[in-house]
mmCIF file of C-alpha atoms in Angstrom:
data_model
loop_
_atom_site.group_PDB
_atom_site.id
_atom_site.type_symbol
_atom_site.label_atom_id
_atom_site.label_comp_id
_atom_site.label_asym_id
_atom_site.label_seq_id
_atom_site.Cartn_x
_atom_site.Cartn_y
_atom_site.Cartn_z
ATOM 1 C CA MET A 646 -80.233 158.491 54.889
ATOM 2 C CA ARG A 647 -77.675 159.613 56.825
ATOM 3 C CA ILE A 648 -80.494 161.123 59.313
ATOM 4 C CA PHE A 649 -81.571 157.220 59.427
ATOM 5 C CA SER A 650 -78.117 156.250 59.897
ATOM 6 C CA ALA A 651 -77.396 158.552 62.845
ATOM 7 C CA LEU A 652 -80.708 157.352 64.665
ATOM 8 C CA ASN A 653 -80.087 153.788 63.934
ATOM 9 C CA GLY A 654 -76.620 154.120 65.281
ATOM 10 C CA LEU A 655 -78.345 155.788 68.279
ATOM 11 C CA LEU A 656 -80.562 153.383 68.855
ATOM 12 C CA LEU A 657 -78.092 150.772 68.994
ATOM 13 C CA ALA A 658 -76.162 152.505 71.505
ATOM 14 C CA GLY A 659 -78.963 152.736 73.505
ATOM 15 C CA ALA A 660 -79.717 148.812 73.253
ATOM 16 C CA ALA A 661 -75.899 148.515 73.974
ATOM 17 C CA VAL A 662 -76.652 150.525 77.413
ATOM 18 C CA ALA A 663 -79.852 148.805 78.301
ATOM 19 C CA GLN A 664 -78.142 145.436 78.007
ATOM 20 C CA SER A 665 -75.045 146.334 79.865
ATOM 21 C CA SER A 666 -77.112 148.275 82.152
ATOM 22 C CA SER A 667 -79.389 145.014 83.005
ATOM 23 C CA GLY A 668 -76.098 142.746 82.773
ATOM 24 C CA CYS A 669 -74.881 144.444 86.030
ATOM 25 C CA SER A 670 -78.070 145.012 88.239
ATOM 26 C CA LEU A 671 -78.976 142.399 90.851
ATOM 27 C CA GLN A 672 -80.095 138.937 89.403
ATOM 28 C CA ALA A 673 -81.706 136.076 91.118
ATOM 29 C CA ASN A 674 -78.123 133.904 90.542
ATOM 30 C CA GLU A 675 -77.206 136.503 93.386
ATOM 31 C CA SER A 676 -79.203 135.248 95.977
ATOM 32 C CA GLN A 677 -77.183 132.543 97.246
ATOM 33 C CA ALA A 678 -74.006 135.251 97.752
ATOM 34 C CA VAL A 679 -76.428 137.679 99.213
ATOM 35 C CA GLU A 680 -77.720 134.834 101.904
ATOM 36 C CA TYR A 681 -74.242 134.031 102.819
ATOM 37 C CA GLY A 682 -73.118 137.400 103.234
ATOM 38 C CA TYR A 683 -76.217 137.993 105.283
ATOM 39 C CA ALA A 684 -75.005 134.497 107.557
ATOM 40 C CA LEU A 685 -72.271 136.330 108.180
ATOM 41 C CA SER A 686 -73.544 139.255 109.619
ATOM 42 C CA PHE A 687 -76.080 137.733 111.389
ATOM 43 C CA PHE A 688 -73.359 135.244 112.837
ATOM 44 C CA LEU A 689 -71.573 137.825 114.474
ATOM 45 C CA ASP A 690 -74.956 139.829 115.792
ATOM 46 C CA ARG A 691 -75.835 136.737 117.353
ATOM 47 C CA PHE A 692 -72.010 136.065 119.267
ATOM 48 C CA TYR A 693 -72.304 139.658 120.442
ATOM 49 C CA SER A 694 -76.084 139.016 121.936
ATOM 50 C CA SER A 695 -74.729 135.420 123.595
ATOM 51 C CA VAL A 696 -72.305 137.499 126.006
ATOM 52 C CA PRO A 697 -73.401 139.304 128.748
ATOM 53 C CA VAL A 698 -71.356 142.534 127.221
ATOM 54 C CA ASN A 699 -71.858 144.569 130.160
ATOM 55 C CA GLN A 700 -69.459 147.225 131.940
ATOM 56 C CA THR A 701 -68.528 144.843 135.079
ATOM 57 C CA PHE A 702 -67.882 141.774 132.463
ATOM 58 C CA LEU A 703 -65.620 144.008 130.398
ATOM 59 C CA SER A 704 -63.740 145.615 132.940
ATOM 60 C CA SER A 705 -62.515 142.414 133.906
ATOM 61 C CA THR A 706 -60.143 142.269 131.409
ATOM 62 C CA PRO A 707 -56.294 143.208 132.033
ATOM 63 C CA ASN A 708 -56.586 146.859 130.298
ATOM 64 C CA GLY A 709 -60.406 146.810 130.394
ATOM 65 C CA SER A 710 -60.488 150.423 131.878
ATOM 66 C CA SER A 711 -58.517 152.229 129.829
ATOM 67 C CA SER A 712 -59.704 150.776 126.278
ATOM 68 C CA GLN A 713 -63.240 152.237 127.309
ATOM 69 C CA TYR A 714 -63.953 148.331 125.402
ATOM 70 C CA PHE A 715 -68.030 149.050 126.768
ATOM 71 C CA THR A 716 -68.740 152.044 124.672
ATOM 72 C CA ASN A 717 -66.546 151.047 121.724
ATOM 73 C CA PHE A 718 -68.248 147.283 122.153
ATOM 74 C CA GLN A 719 -71.896 148.715 122.739
ATOM 75 C CA GLY A 720 -70.829 150.796 118.878
ATOM 76 C CA ILE A 721 -69.888 147.804 117.090
ATOM 77 C CA GLN A 722 -72.837 145.804 118.497
ATOM 78 C CA ARG A 723 -74.548 149.048 117.118
ATOM 79 C CA GLN A 724 -72.767 148.673 113.511
ATOM 80 C CA ASN A 725 -72.792 145.060 113.355
ATOM 81 C CA ARG A 726 -76.990 145.007 113.569
ATOM 82 C CA LEU A 727 -76.869 147.730 110.737
ATOM 83 C CA GLY A 728 -74.774 145.724 108.958
ATOM 84 C CA VAL A 729 -77.678 142.543 109.440
ATOM 85 C CA ARG A 730 -80.214 145.493 108.361
ATOM 86 C CA ALA A 731 -77.952 146.681 105.259
ATOM 87 C CA VAL A 732 -78.137 142.792 103.823
ATOM 88 C CA GLN A 733 -81.872 142.487 104.336
ATOM 89 C CA GLN A 734 -81.953 145.465 102.161
ATOM 90 C CA LEU A 735 -80.105 144.572 99.395
ATOM 91 C CA GLY A 736 -81.986 141.034 99.439
ATOM 92 C CA SER A 737 -85.147 142.385 98.940
ATOM 93 C CA ARG A 738 -84.694 143.554 96.021
ATOM 94 C CA LEU A 739 -84.217 140.031 94.935
ATOM 95 C CA SER A 740 -87.005 137.220 94.787
ATOM 96 C CA GLY A 741 -85.385 134.424 95.509
ATOM 97 C CA PHE A 742 -83.961 135.873 98.813
ATOM 98 C CA THR A 743 -84.185 134.076 101.923
ATOM 99 C CA PRO A 744 -81.951 135.170 104.963
ATOM 100 C CA GLN A 745 -81.514 131.702 106.678
ATOM 101 C CA ASN A 746 -82.077 132.479 110.832
ATOM 102 C CA CYS A 747 -79.146 130.092 111.609
ATOM 103 C CA SER A 748 -78.820 128.309 115.044
ATOM 104 C CA PHE A 749 -74.827 128.921 115.092
ATOM 105 C CA THR A 750 -72.430 128.194 118.127
ATOM 106 C CA PHE A 751 -69.541 130.057 119.202
ATOM 107 C CA PRO A 752 -66.702 129.724 120.693
ATOM 108 C CA SER A 753 -66.688 129.630 124.565
ATOM 109 C CA ALA A 754 -65.823 131.859 127.093
ATOM 110 C CA SER A 755 -65.391 131.837 130.201
ATOM 111 C CA ASP A 756 -63.977 135.363 131.226
ATOM 112 C CA ALA A 757 -63.990 138.583 129.283
ATOM 113 C CA ASP A 758 -60.081 137.939 127.757
ATOM 114 C CA THR A 759 -61.283 135.301 126.230
ATOM 115 C CA PHE A 760 -64.205 137.148 124.592
ATOM 116 C CA VAL A 761 -61.680 139.672 123.614
ATOM 117 C CA ARG A 762 -59.885 137.077 121.878
ATOM 118 C CA ASN A 763 -62.557 135.339 120.026
ATOM 119 C CA ALA A 764 -64.410 138.602 118.845
ATOM 120 C CA LEU A 765 -60.956 139.601 117.311
ATOM 121 C CA GLN A 766 -60.678 136.076 115.639
ATOM 122 C CA LEU A 767 -64.271 136.527 114.559
ATOM 123 C CA GLU A 768 -64.224 140.172 113.448
ATOM 124 C CA SER A 769 -61.024 139.488 111.530
ATOM 125 C CA THR A 770 -62.318 136.470 109.620
ATOM 126 C CA VAL A 771 -65.807 137.909 108.608
ATOM 127 C CA ALA A 772 -63.878 141.061 107.073
ATOM 128 C CA GLY A 773 -61.458 138.694 105.588
ATOM 129 C CA ALA A 774 -64.528 136.827 104.035
ATOM 130 C CA TYR A 775 -66.305 140.047 103.177
ATOM 131 C CA ILE A 776 -63.369 141.028 100.990
ATOM 132 C CA ALA A 777 -63.443 137.971 99.023
ATOM 133 C CA LEU A 778 -67.590 137.376 98.604
ATOM 134 C CA ALA A 779 -66.929 140.916 96.284
ATOM 135 C CA GLY A 780 -65.503 138.723 93.870
ATOM 136 C CA TYR A 781 -68.138 136.371 93.442
ATOM 137 C CA THR A 782 -70.948 138.786 92.601
ATOM 138 C CA GLN A 783 -71.420 140.881 89.449
ATOM 139 C CA ALA A 784 -73.572 143.612 90.751
ATOM 140 C CA PRO A 785 -71.674 146.741 91.899
ATOM 141 C CA GLU A 786 -74.582 147.400 94.484
ATOM 142 C CA ALA A 787 -73.551 143.985 96.020
ATOM 143 C CA SER A 788 -69.948 144.337 95.890
ATOM 144 C CA PHE A 789 -70.085 147.402 97.447
ATOM 145 C CA LEU A 790 -72.045 146.479 100.328
ATOM 146 C CA TRP A 791 -69.648 143.708 100.606
ATOM 147 C CA ALA A 792 -66.568 146.021 100.569
ATOM 148 C CA ARG A 793 -68.216 148.402 103.045
ATOM 149 C CA LEU A 794 -68.975 145.755 105.281
ATOM 150 C CA ALA A 795 -64.887 144.071 104.610
ATOM 151 C CA ALA A 796 -64.054 147.520 105.810
ATOM 152 C CA GLU A 797 -65.904 147.704 108.932
ATOM 153 C CA HIS A 798 -65.122 144.611 110.048
ATOM 154 C CA THR A 799 -61.328 145.009 109.770
ATOM 155 C CA ALA A 800 -62.166 148.705 111.606
ATOM 156 C CA HIS A 801 -63.418 146.447 114.466
ATOM 157 C CA ALA A 802 -60.815 143.804 114.230
ATOM 158 C CA TYR A 803 -58.017 146.728 114.365
ATOM 159 C CA TYR A 804 -59.063 148.702 117.139
ATOM 160 C CA ILE A 805 -59.700 145.344 119.381
ATOM 161 C CA ALA A 806 -55.878 144.545 117.818
ATOM 162 C CA SER A 807 -54.684 147.258 118.874
ATOM 163 C CA GLN A 808 -55.816 147.101 122.834
ATOM 164 C CA ASN A 809 -53.747 143.755 122.962
ATOM 165 C CA GLN A 810 -50.542 144.548 121.709
ATOM 166 C CA SER A 811 -47.904 146.749 120.297
ATOM 167 C CA VAL A 812 -47.074 145.723 116.637
ATOM 168 C CA LEU A 813 -49.659 145.231 113.982
ATOM 169 C CA PHE A 814 -47.785 146.146 110.853
ATOM 170 C CA PRO A 815 -44.715 144.185 110.778
ATOM 171 C CA THR A 816 -41.678 145.269 108.712
ATOM 172 C CA ASN A 817 -41.299 142.087 107.400
ATOM 173 C CA SER A 818 -45.264 141.886 105.907
ATOM 174 C CA SER A 819 -45.711 140.020 102.430
ATOM 175 C CA SER A 820 -49.395 140.314 101.561
ATOM 176 C CA LEU A 821 -52.348 142.491 102.245
ATOM 177 C CA VAL A 822 -55.482 141.949 104.570
ATOM 178 C CA PRO A 823 -56.195 137.864 104.494
ATOM 179 C CA ALA A 824 -59.202 136.959 102.062
ATOM 180 C CA TYR A 825 -61.157 133.977 102.773
ATOM 181 C CA SER A 826 -62.987 132.299 99.706
ATOM 182 C CA PRO A 827 -66.892 131.380 101.100
ATOM 183 C CA ALA A 828 -65.509 127.704 101.000
ATOM 184 C CA HIS A 829 -62.690 127.979 103.398
ATOM 185 C CA VAL A 830 -65.168 129.866 105.506
ATOM 186 C CA LEU A 831 -68.085 127.587 105.684
ATOM 187 C CA SER A 832 -64.926 124.334 106.072
ATOM 188 C CA ASN A 833 -64.634 122.597 108.920
ATOM 189 C CA GLY A 834 -60.998 123.597 111.344
ATOM 190 C CA THR A 835 -59.220 125.317 113.457
ATOM 191 C CA ARG A 836 -57.265 127.543 110.620
ATOM 192 C CA PRO A 837 -57.372 131.214 110.636
ATOM 193 C CA GLY A 838 -60.701 132.044 108.169
ATOM 194 C CA GLN A 839 -62.699 128.826 108.883
ATOM 195 C CA LEU A 840 -65.957 129.069 110.212
ATOM 196 C CA GLY A 841 -67.576 126.024 108.935
ATOM 197 C CA SER A 842 -68.025 124.383 113.188
ATOM 198 C CA PHE A 843 -69.827 127.508 114.449
ATOM 199 C CA PHE A 844 -72.207 127.428 111.183
ATOM 200 C CA GLN A 845 -73.016 123.887 111.177
ATOM 201 C CA GLY A 846 -74.226 123.638 107.728
ATOM 202 C CA CYS A 847 -76.573 126.471 107.687
ATOM 203 C CA VAL A 848 -75.590 128.097 104.346
ATOM 204 C CA THR A 849 -73.689 127.271 101.272
ATOM 205 C CA ALA A 850 -71.069 128.490 99.438
ATOM 206 C CA PRO A 851 -72.103 131.018 96.632
ATOM 207 C CA PRO A 852 -71.165 129.282 93.220
ATOM 208 C CA ALA A 853 -67.974 130.470 91.623
ATOM 209 C CA PRO A 854 -67.920 133.835 89.362
ATOM 210 C CA CYS A 855 -68.225 133.468 85.758
ATOM 211 C CA GLY A 856 -68.401 129.502 86.087
ATOM 212 C CA GLN A 857 -64.138 130.067 86.942
ATOM 213 C CA THR A 858 -62.640 129.075 90.259
ATOM 214 C CA LEU A 859 -61.309 132.330 92.091
ATOM 215 C CA PHE A 860 -57.971 131.604 94.118
ATOM 216 C CA ILE A 861 -57.216 134.310 96.669
ATOM 217 C CA GLY A 862 -53.199 135.336 96.976
ATOM 218 C CA PRO A 863 -51.194 137.442 99.012
ATOM 219 C CA LEU A 864 -51.886 140.527 96.593
ATOM 220 C CA THR A 865 -54.457 139.507 94.162
ATOM 221 C CA ALA A 866 -57.124 137.167 92.820
ATOM 222 C CA THR A 867 -56.980 135.216 89.408
ATOM 223 C CA LEU A 868 -59.772 133.383 87.732
ATOM 224 C CA GLY A 869 -58.499 129.788 86.697
ATOM 225 C CA ALA A 870 -60.199 126.187 85.912
ATOM 226 C CA ASN A 871 -63.300 125.362 88.135
ATOM 227 C CA VAL A 872 -62.111 122.817 90.714
ATOM 228 C CA SER A 873 -64.173 121.365 93.269
ATOM 229 C CA ALA A 874 -65.290 123.469 96.125
ATOM 230 C CA SER A 875 -62.372 121.599 98.639
ATOM 231 C CA ALA A 876 -60.014 122.259 96.209
ATOM 232 C CA ALA A 877 -60.221 125.728 95.653
ATOM 233 C CA ALA A 878 -60.826 126.543 99.497
ATOM 234 C CA SER A 879 -57.234 124.495 100.167
ATOM 235 C CA SER A 880 -55.922 126.488 97.479
ATOM 236 C CA SER A 881 -57.022 129.629 98.725
ATOM 237 C CA ALA A 882 -56.109 128.822 102.280
ATOM 238 C CA SER A 883 -52.761 127.736 101.381
ATOM 239 C CA LEU A 884 -51.793 131.056 99.030
ATOM 240 C CA SER A 885 -53.083 133.071 101.905
ATOM 241 C CA ALA A 886 -51.014 131.751 104.422
ATOM 242 C CA SER A 887 -47.953 131.545 101.688
ATOM 243 C CA ALA A 888 -47.130 135.014 102.641
ATOM 244 C CA THR A 889 -47.304 136.987 106.473
ATOM 245 C CA PRO A 890 -50.769 138.465 106.623
ATOM 246 C CA SER A 891 -50.633 142.227 107.333
ATOM 247 C CA PRO A 892 -52.126 142.170 110.442
ATOM 248 C CA SER A 893 -49.807 140.363 112.759
ATOM 249 C CA PHE A 894 -52.635 139.514 115.400
ATOM 250 C CA ALA A 895 -54.393 136.920 112.736
ATOM 251 C CA ARG A 896 -50.826 134.880 113.612
ATOM 252 C CA ARG A 897 -51.221 135.962 117.601
ATOM 253 C CA PHE A 898 -55.012 135.114 118.087
ATOM 254 C CA TYR A 899 -55.952 132.119 116.132
#
């Protein structure tokens, strides 16, 4: 009897592990978050392809030669393409994943200096968008990719900012790197983190995690009662803006 009891316990434990493992695997309901993540990387890939990023063009910036812009922007373009490929590979595991090849618009750049400022704005925005997206998924393989892409684009943004200003980490900071909810990113406007006017309604924000709203603060995020997408975007934006963002370039270039 004791043997059967032990076997029953093992079987129940195995069933619990299997159930837990299944709950953490990539599910069809993640497809909207993956499509949104794909759109972020694809947007940056198209942005860099929309401008002749060559040696002559970039050397016309005030410090274009000394900063090795040409070599580094070539590497940034390469990493962005790898980001697109990574999200495609993640999406290939989802039956409902359909990458949207959107027709984006981009901020105008009449000269290389404006292009560099635009690149900083977009890289820092996409970094903040990926940080928040990690809170909109349950599968570790998806949240891992969003964290990895957030780190990549944060590195891009800090590199560009380091070539344009001396202080990147002000001593009066009271916030971590800004994070922007999908609803805020896809809204129209000119506030930090808004890309809606460039996306033109091509993708929609993924559903709130656990049927609740993720409110993003300067240090942490909390789940609360579900509210409308516009209210969530406004709340997240106001909380993020309530403290000085750690990278001072977020204020200078927006």
